[in-house]
């Protein structure tokens, strides 16, 4: 995920200059570059987005050569406020644009891809891309094409492997909460059970980026509120379609889960994801408000519509063992936002890196990687879908602190980090096309199948 590339092109405007005369020369050089860039853009009528997809060294060489052309780079050392991206902006649809550009870092040049989405346009919306079930995965391009999206990026971190639990299958379910088209699909796993880099201080697996029913994007937290009412009393529900449950708890699996094994939900602990699977488990199937089956261990196979499978571990398992076939049981669950009165039509998990224009304190400043993130403007009406290129020349990526600053410089007031590394993918339709094309170069050499993503939909 943090493999270092070689052969990066030289950066512009990074030499040391001192004194008023030098600053005047620097401003003059920036203006000249801008003029040349605009002239070249007018003559060619094309942008870097026309570059064919490649991978590995070929991709790095292609971008390295393009980066030297006027009009294709973000010029560092330019006058204050000149963050402007000199490359042409490509219109994907009314209210949706794409561009890409170089970013200079202490480790060399990396390359960014940016989709700007105007949520204030009545013909534009975003929603969750996912493979119809929580426990599943697919490539961003296939999810976008199947769902009719004109663009999209990868989403939340997910249960990608189970090397720590031999014999247990990965579920491919995401870490955080998820809402698609107003439907609450899942809740967040315990903090110590998540995949991905360490969370910044003050953040949680319950953190989401969401768009409410008024079309406003915001950062929030979604907490599970649920209960199981049985003849013997009421049990607190600690999970909804999650690949991991709190020790001693009960979780619910619905038809939205899919057919992946539910064993993983009873593995790990509240302090370590790799701890052994519990040997004290129980499962109860409820349909039509009545227990229809019980078993000693979690099962697999598709959960039928109108059915809820309850999985318990330790103390939760002991409570479920009190139930018998024919007992009346009701299960309720909902995701509760931290802001009262807000209803979400879309939400996806990840973690904040920028709030109110300021990077979060404690962000990592050393580990750099290929990353995907989302920025939100101050009004909540504009989304910035951002992905770092994974070509070998640019794979050095950004630190979390650098990511927050780049989102702010691009116009974000709030910023939200998503899964990165080989998962980082940004896809968008080209002019006249009916299917999306992957615009960045995934660091695996090809698209990785992921748990979910953010899809952009437009009618214009």
Coordinates of C-alpha atoms in Angstrom, one line a residue:
X1 CA 0.0 0.0 0.0
X2 CA 3.0 2.3 0.6
X3 CA 5.3 1.0 -2.1
X4 CA 7.6 3.7 -3.3
X5 CA 7.7 4.5 -7.0
X6 CA 10.7 5.7 -9.0
X7 CA 11.2 7.9 -12.0
X8 CA 8.8 10.7 -10.9
X9 CA 9.0 13.9 -13.1
X10 CA 10.7 17.0 -11.8
X11 CA 8.4 19.4 -10.0
X12 CA 8.0 23.0 -11.1
X13 CA 8.6 26.0 -8.9
X14 CA 10.2 24.1 -6.0
X15 CA 13.6 25.9 -6.1
X16 CA 14.6 28.2 -3.2
X17 CA 14.2 31.9 -3.9
X18 CA 14.7 34.8 -1.6
X19 CA 14.0 38.5 -1.8
X20 CA 11.4 40.8 -3.6
X21 CA 13.1 40.5 -7.0
X22 CA 13.0 36.7 -6.8
X23 CA 9.4 36.7 -5.8
X24 CA 8.6 39.0 -8.7
X25 CA 10.3 36.6 -11.1
X26 CA 8.4 33.7 -9.6
X27 CA 5.1 35.5 -10.1
X28 CA 6.1 36.3 -13.7
X29 CA 6.9 32.6 -14.3
X30 CA 3.6 31.5 -13.0
X31 CA 1.7 33.9 -15.2
X32 CA 3.7 32.7 -18.2
X33 CA 3.0 29.1 -17.4
X34 CA -0.7 29.9 -17.1
X35 CA -0.7 31.7 -20.4
X36 CA 1.1 28.9 -22.2
X37 CA -1.3 26.3 -20.6
X38 CA -4.4 28.2 -21.8
X39 CA -3.0 28.5 -25.3
X40 CA -2.1 24.8 -25.5
X41 CA -5.5 23.9 -24.2
X42 CA -7.2 26.0 -26.8
X43 CA -5.1 24.5 -29.6
X44 CA -5.4 20.9 -28.6
X45 CA -9.0 20.9 -27.2
X46 CA -8.0 17.9 -25.0
X47 CA -6.8 17.3 -21.5
X48 CA -4.8 14.6 -19.7
X49 CA -8.1 12.7 -19.3
X50 CA -7.6 11.4 -22.8
X51 CA -4.6 9.4 -21.8
X52 CA -5.2 5.6 -22.3
X53 CA -5.3 3.4 -19.2
X54 CA -2.1 1.6 -18.4
X55 CA -0.5 0.1 -15.4
X56 CA 2.9 -0.2 -13.7
X57 CA 5.9 1.5 -15.3
X58 CA 4.0 2.3 -18.5
X59 CA 1.4 4.3 -16.6
X60 CA 4.1 6.1 -14.7
X61 CA 5.9 7.0 -17.9
X62 CA 2.8 8.2 -19.6
X63 CA 1.8 10.5 -16.8
X64 CA 5.4 11.7 -16.3
X65 CA 5.5 12.8 -19.9
X66 CA 2.1 14.5 -19.7
X67 CA 3.0 16.2 -16.5
X68 CA 5.7 18.2 -18.3
X69 CA 3.2 19.7 -20.8
X70 CA 2.0 23.2 -19.9
X71 CA -1.5 23.3 -18.6
X72 CA -1.3 19.9 -16.9
X73 CA 0.2 20.6 -13.5
X74 CA -0.6 22.2 -10.2
X75 CA 2.3 24.7 -10.0
X76 CA 4.0 24.8 -6.6
X77 CA 5.8 27.9 -5.6
X78 CA 3.1 30.0 -7.2
X79 CA 1.7 33.2 -5.5
X80 CA -0.7 32.6 -2.5
X81 CA -4.2 31.6 -3.6
X82 CA -2.9 30.1 -6.9
X83 CA -3.8 26.5 -6.0
X84 CA -5.7 26.5 -9.3
X85 CA -5.4 23.4 -11.4
X86 CA -4.1 24.4 -14.8
X87 CA -5.4 21.3 -16.7
X88 CA -8.7 21.5 -18.6
X89 CA -11.9 20.6 -16.8
X90 CA -13.9 17.8 -18.5
X91 CA -17.6 18.0 -18.3
X92 CA -19.1 14.6 -17.4
X93 CA -22.7 15.8 -17.1
X94 CA -24.4 19.0 -16.1
X95 CA -23.2 19.6 -12.6
X96 CA -20.4 17.0 -12.7
X97 CA -16.8 17.7 -13.9
X98 CA -13.5 15.8 -13.8
X99 CA -9.9 16.9 -13.9
X100 CA -6.5 15.6 -12.8
X101 CA -3.2 17.2 -11.8
X102 CA 0.2 16.8 -10.1
X103 CA 0.8 17.3 -6.4
X104 CA 4.3 18.0 -5.1
X105 CA 5.3 16.3 -1.8
X106 CA 8.6 16.0 0.1
X107 CA 8.9 12.5 -1.4
X108 CA 8.4 13.6 -5.0
X109 CA 5.4 14.1 -7.3
X110 CA 2.1 12.3 -6.9
X111 CA -1.0 12.6 -9.1
X112 CA -4.6 13.3 -8.2
X113 CA -8.0 12.7 -9.8
X114 CA -10.9 14.9 -8.9
X115 CA -14.6 14.7 -9.6
X116 CA -16.6 17.8 -8.6
X117 CA -20.3 17.1 -8.0
X118 CA -22.9 19.9 -7.7
X119 CA -25.6 18.6 -5.3
X120 CA -27.5 21.8 -5.8
X121 CA -28.3 20.8 -9.4
X122 CA -31.7 19.1 -9.3
X123 CA -30.5 16.6 -11.9
X124 CA -27.6 15.4 -9.8
X125 CA -27.4 13.0 -6.9
X126 CA -25.1 10.5 -5.2
X127 CA -25.9 7.2 -3.7
X128 CA -24.3 4.0 -2.5
X129 CA -22.8 1.6 -5.0
X130 CA -22.8 -1.9 -3.6
X131 CA -23.3 -5.4 -5.0
X132 CA -26.9 -5.8 -3.9
X133 CA -25.9 -7.4 -0.6
X134 CA -23.7 -6.3 2.3
X135 CA -21.5 -9.4 2.2
X136 CA -20.2 -9.1 -1.3
X137 CA -17.8 -7.2 -3.5
X138 CA -17.4 -6.0 -7.1
X139 CA -15.3 -3.5 -9.0
X140 CA -16.3 0.2 -9.0
X141 CA -16.7 0.2 -12.7
X142 CA -19.0 -2.8 -12.7
X143 CA -21.1 -1.4 -9.8
X144 CA -21.4 2.0 -11.6
X145 CA -22.3 0.5 -15.0
X146 CA -24.8 -1.9 -13.5
X147 CA -26.4 0.8 -11.4
X148 CA -26.5 3.5 -14.2
X149 CA -24.0 5.8 -12.5
X150 CA -22.0 8.3 -14.6
X151 CA -19.1 8.3 -12.2
X152 CA -17.9 6.9 -8.9
X153 CA -15.2 6.1 -6.4
X154 CA -14.5 3.2 -4.1
X155 CA -15.8 3.4 -0.6
X156 CA -15.4 2.0 2.9
X157 CA -12.7 -0.2 4.3
X158 CA -13.9 -3.9 4.4
X159 CA -13.3 -7.4 5.7
X160 CA -10.9 -8.3 2.9
X161 CA -9.1 -11.3 4.4
X162 CA -9.2 -13.7 7.3
X163 CA -5.6 -14.9 7.5
X164 CA -5.8 -14.6 11.3
X165 CA -8.6 -17.1 11.5
X166 CA -7.7 -20.1 9.4
X167 CA -10.8 -21.9 8.0
X168 CA -13.0 -18.8 8.4
X169 CA -14.1 -17.1 5.1
X170 CA -13.9 -13.4 4.7
X171 CA -17.3 -11.7 4.4
X172 CA -16.2 -8.7 2.3
X173 CA -18.6 -6.6 4.4
X174 CA -17.7 -3.0 5.0
X175 CA -16.5 -1.6 8.4
X176 CA -18.9 1.3 8.9
X177 CA -22.6 2.0 8.6
X178 CA -24.3 2.0 5.2
X179 CA -27.5 3.5 3.8
X180 CA -28.6 3.1 0.2
X181 CA -31.6 4.9 -1.3
X182 CA -32.8 5.5 2.3
X183 CA -32.5 1.8 3.3
X184 CA -30.4 1.1 6.3
X185 CA -28.2 -1.8 5.4
X186 CA -25.8 -2.2 8.3
X187 CA -24.2 -0.7 11.4
X188 CA -20.6 -0.3 12.5
X189 CA -18.3 -3.0 13.8
X190 CA -16.4 -2.5 17.1
X191 CA -13.4 -0.1 16.8
X192 CA -10.8 -2.8 17.4
X193 CA -12.3 -5.1 14.7
X194 CA -11.9 -2.6 11.8
X195 CA -9.7 -3.0 8.8
X196 CA -7.6 0.0 7.6
X197 CA -5.1 2.4 9.2
X198 CA -5.4 3.5 12.8
X199 CA -8.3 5.9 13.4
X200 CA -7.3 9.5 14.1
X201 CA -8.0 10.7 17.7
X202 CA -11.7 11.5 18.3
X203 CA -13.0 9.5 15.4
X204 CA -15.1 6.3 15.4
X205 CA -16.2 3.4 13.2
X206 CA -19.7 5.0 13.4
X207 CA -18.5 8.0 11.4
X208 CA -20.2 8.5 8.1
X209 CA -20.4 10.8 5.2
X210 CA -24.0 11.2 4.3
X211 CA -26.5 13.1 2.1
X212 CA -29.8 13.8 3.8
X213 CA -33.2 13.9 2.3
X214 CA -32.8 17.6 1.6
X215 CA -29.8 16.9 -0.6
X216 CA -27.2 18.3 1.8
X217 CA -24.0 16.5 2.4
X218 CA -22.5 16.3 5.9
X219 CA -20.3 14.3 8.3
X220 CA -22.1 12.5 11.1
X221 CA -22.2 9.4 13.2
X222 CA -24.8 6.7 13.0
X223 CA -25.4 4.6 16.1
X224 CA -27.4 1.4 16.2
X225 CA -30.5 1.4 18.4
X226 CA -32.0 -2.0 18.5
X227 CA -33.6 -4.6 20.7
X228 CA -34.9 -8.2 20.7
X229 CA -38.1 -8.8 22.7
X230 CA -38.5 -12.4 23.9
X231 CA -40.9 -14.2 26.3
X232 CA -38.2 -13.8 29.0
X233 CA -37.5 -10.1 28.5
X234 CA -35.7 -7.7 26.2
X235 CA -32.1 -8.1 24.9
X236 CA -30.1 -5.2 23.5
X237 CA -29.1 -5.6 19.9
X238 CA -25.4 -4.8 19.3
X239 CA -25.1 -5.6 15.6
X240 CA -26.9 -5.3 12.2
X241 CA -25.3 -7.1 9.3
X242 CA -21.8 -6.8 10.7
X243 CA -18.8 -9.0 10.2
X244 CA -17.9 -8.6 13.8
X245 CA -19.9 -8.4 17.1
X246 CA -19.0 -7.1 20.5
X247 CA -18.0 -9.8 22.9
X248 CA -21.1 -11.1 24.9
X249 CA -23.6 -9.6 22.5
X250 CA -26.3 -10.5 20.0
X251 CA -26.4 -9.3 16.4
X252 CA -29.1 -9.5 13.6
X253 CA -28.6 -10.6 10.0
X254 CA -31.3 -9.8 7.4
X255 CA -31.8 -10.5 3.7
X256 CA -29.5 -7.5 3.0
X257 CA -26.6 -9.5 4.4
X258 CA -26.5 -12.0 1.5
X259 CA -25.2 -15.6 1.8
X260 CA -21.7 -15.2 3.3
X261 CA -21.0 -17.3 6.4
X262 CA -21.9 -15.6 9.7
X263 CA -19.1 -17.3 11.6
X264 CA -16.8 -14.3 11.3
X265 CA -19.2 -12.3 13.5
X266 CA -18.1 -14.4 16.5
X267 CA -14.3 -14.1 15.9
X268 CA -11.9 -11.6 17.4
X269 CA -12.4 -9.6 20.5
X270 CA -13.1 -6.0 21.7
X271 CA -9.4 -5.4 22.0
X272 CA -7.9 -7.4 19.1
X273 CA -9.3 -8.3 15.7
X274 CA -7.0 -11.4 15.4
X275 CA -8.1 -13.0 18.7
X276 CA -9.6 -16.5 18.3
X277 CA -13.2 -17.2 17.3
X278 CA -15.6 -17.8 20.2
X279 CA -16.5 -21.4 21.0
X280 CA -19.6 -20.2 22.9
X281 CA -22.1 -19.3 20.2
X282 CA -25.8 -19.8 19.2
X283 CA -28.0 -18.9 16.3
X284 CA -31.8 -18.4 16.2
X285 CA -33.9 -17.8 13.0
X286 CA -37.0 -15.6 13.4
X287 CA -39.7 -15.4 10.7
X288 CA -43.1 -13.8 11.0
X289 CA -42.4 -12.9 14.6
X290 CA -41.8 -16.5 15.6
X291 CA -38.7 -18.7 16.2
X292 CA -38.5 -21.2 13.3
X293 CA -35.0 -22.7 13.9
X294 CA -32.1 -22.8 16.3
X295 CA -28.5 -24.1 16.0
X296 CA -25.4 -24.2 18.1
X297 CA -23.1 -22.4 15.6
X298 CA -23.6 -19.6 13.1
X299 CA -24.5 -20.7 9.6
X300 CA -24.3 -19.5 6.0
X301 CA -26.7 -19.3 3.0
X302 CA -29.0 -16.5 2.0
X303 CA -31.3 -15.0 4.6
X304 CA -34.9 -15.0 3.2
X305 CA -36.9 -11.8 2.9
X306 CA -39.0 -11.3 6.1
X307 CA -36.5 -13.3 8.1
X308 CA -34.0 -12.3 10.8
X309 CA -31.1 -14.5 11.9
X310 CA -29.9 -13.7 15.5
X311 CA -26.3 -14.6 16.3
X312 CA -25.0 -14.6 19.9
X313 CA -21.6 -15.0 21.4
X314 CA -20.8 -15.7 25.1
X315 CA -23.4 -14.0 27.2
X316 CA -25.5 -13.3 24.1
X317 CA -25.4 -17.0 23.1
X318 CA -26.6 -18.0 26.6
X319 CA -29.6 -15.7 26.2
X320 CA -30.5 -17.1 22.8
X321 CA -30.3 -20.7 24.1
X322 CA -33.4 -19.9 26.2
X323 CA -35.5 -19.6 23.0
X324 CA -37.3 -22.5 21.4
X325 CA -39.0 -23.1 18.1
X326 CA -42.5 -21.5 18.3
X327 CA -41.5 -18.7 20.8
X328 CA -42.8 -15.3 19.9
X329 CA -39.9 -12.8 19.2
X330 CA -39.8 -9.3 17.8
X331 CA -36.6 -7.6 16.5
X332 CA -36.3 -3.9 15.9
X333 CA -33.4 -1.8 14.7
X334 CA -32.6 1.7 13.4
X335 CA -29.5 3.9 12.8
X336 CA -29.6 7.0 14.9
X337 CA -27.7 10.1 13.7
X338 CA -25.9 12.3 16.2
X339 CA -27.8 15.4 14.8
X340 CA -31.5 15.1 15.8
X341 CA -34.0 15.2 13.1
X342 CA -31.7 14.4 10.2
X343 CA -32.8 11.6 7.9
X344 CA -30.3 10.2 5.4
X345 CA -30.9 8.8 2.0
X346 CA -27.2 7.9 1.6
X347 CA -24.4 7.2 4.0
X348 CA -21.0 5.4 3.8
X349 CA -18.4 4.7 6.4
X350 CA -14.8 6.0 6.7
X351 CA -13.3 8.6 9.0
X352 CA -13.0 12.4 9.0
X353 CA -9.7 14.2 8.3
X354 CA -10.9 17.8 8.0
X355 CA -13.6 19.7 9.9
X356 CA -14.6 23.3 9.4
X357 CA -11.6 23.9 7.2
X358 CA -9.0 22.6 9.7
X359 CA -7.2 19.3 9.6
X360 CA -8.0 17.1 12.6
X361 CA -5.4 17.1 15.3
X362 CA -3.2 14.0 15.5
X363 CA -3.3 13.1 11.8
X364 CA -0.4 10.9 10.7
X365 CA 2.4 12.8 9.1
X366 CA 4.7 9.9 8.1
X367 CA 2.9 7.0 6.5
X368 CA 2.1 7.9 2.9
X369 CA -0.2 5.9 0.6
X370 CA -2.5 5.9 -2.4
X371 CA -5.8 7.3 -1.0
X372 CA -9.4 8.0 -1.8
X373 CA -11.3 10.7 0.0
X374 CA -14.3 13.0 -0.2
X375 CA -14.5 16.7 0.4
X376 CA -17.6 18.7 1.2
X377 CA -17.9 22.5 0.8
X378 CA -19.2 24.7 3.6
X379 CA -22.8 24.7 2.3
X380 CA -22.9 21.0 1.9
X381 CA -24.0 21.3 -1.7
X382 CA -20.7 20.4 -3.5
X383 CA -18.8 17.1 -3.2
X384 CA -15.2 16.6 -4.2
X385 CA -14.4 12.9 -5.0
X386 CA -10.7 12.6 -4.8
X387 CA -8.4 9.7 -5.7
X388 CA -4.6 9.4 -5.8
X389 CA -3.1 7.7 -8.8
X390 CA -1.5 4.3 -8.2
X391 CA 0.9 4.3 -11.2
X392 CA 4.5 3.4 -10.1
X393 CA 5.8 6.9 -10.5
X394 CA 3.1 8.3 -8.2
X395 CA 2.5 5.4 -5.8
X396 CA 4.3 7.3 -3.0
X397 CA 0.9 9.0 -2.4
X398 CA 0.0 11.3 0.5
X399 CA 0.1 11.2 4.3
X400 CA -3.2 11.6 6.1
X401 CA -2.2 15.2 7.1
X402 CA -1.3 16.0 3.4
X403 CA -4.6 14.5 2.3
X404 CA -6.5 16.8 4.6
X405 CA -4.6 19.9 3.3
X406 CA -5.2 18.9 -0.3
X407 CA -8.9 18.5 0.2
X408 CA -9.0 22.0 1.9
X409 CA -7.0 23.5 -1.0
X410 CA -9.4 22.0 -3.5
X411 CA -12.3 23.8 -1.7
X412 CA -13.5 21.4 1.0
X413 CA -14.6 22.6 4.4
X414 CA -15.0 19.0 5.7
X415 CA -13.0 16.0 4.5
X416 CA -13.6 12.2 4.8
X417 CA -11.1 9.4 4.2
X418 CA -12.1 6.2 2.4
X419 CA -10.3 2.9 1.7
X420 CA -7.0 3.4 -0.2
X421 CA -4.1 1.4 -1.6
X422 CA -5.2 -1.1 -4.2
X423 CA -8.8 -0.2 -3.6
X424 CA -8.4 3.4 -4.8
X425 CA -10.5 3.8 -7.9
X426 CA -12.1 6.7 -9.7
X427 CA -14.2 6.0 -12.8
X428 CA -16.3 8.3 -15.0
X429 CA -17.9 8.3 -18.4
X430 CA -16.2 10.0 -21.3
X431 CA -18.1 12.3 -23.7
X432 CA -20.7 10.3 -25.5
X433 CA -20.0 7.1 -23.7
X434 CA -22.7 5.0 -21.9
X435 CA -20.3 3.2 -19.6
X436 CA -17.7 4.5 -17.2
X437 CA -13.9 4.3 -17.7
X438 CA -11.4 4.0 -14.9
X439 CA -9.5 7.3 -14.9
X440 CA -6.8 6.6 -12.3
X441 CA -4.3 3.7 -12.4
X442 CA -5.1 1.2 -9.5
X443 CA -1.9 0.2 -7.7
X444 CA -2.7 -3.5 -8.0
X445 CA -2.4 -3.1 -11.8
X446 CA -6.1 -3.6 -12.3
X447 CA -9.3 -2.8 -10.4
X448 CA -9.8 -4.4 -7.1
X449 CA -13.2 -5.7 -6.1
X450 CA -14.5 -3.7 -3.2
X451 CA -17.4 -3.7 -0.8
X452 CA -19.1 -0.5 -1.8
X453 CA -18.5 3.0 -3.3
X454 CA -20.1 6.4 -4.0
X455 CA -22.0 6.6 -7.3
X456 CA -22.8 9.8 -9.1
X457 CA -26.1 9.9 -11.0
X458 CA -27.2 12.7 -13.4
X459 CA -30.0 13.3 -15.9
X460 CA -28.3 16.0 -17.9

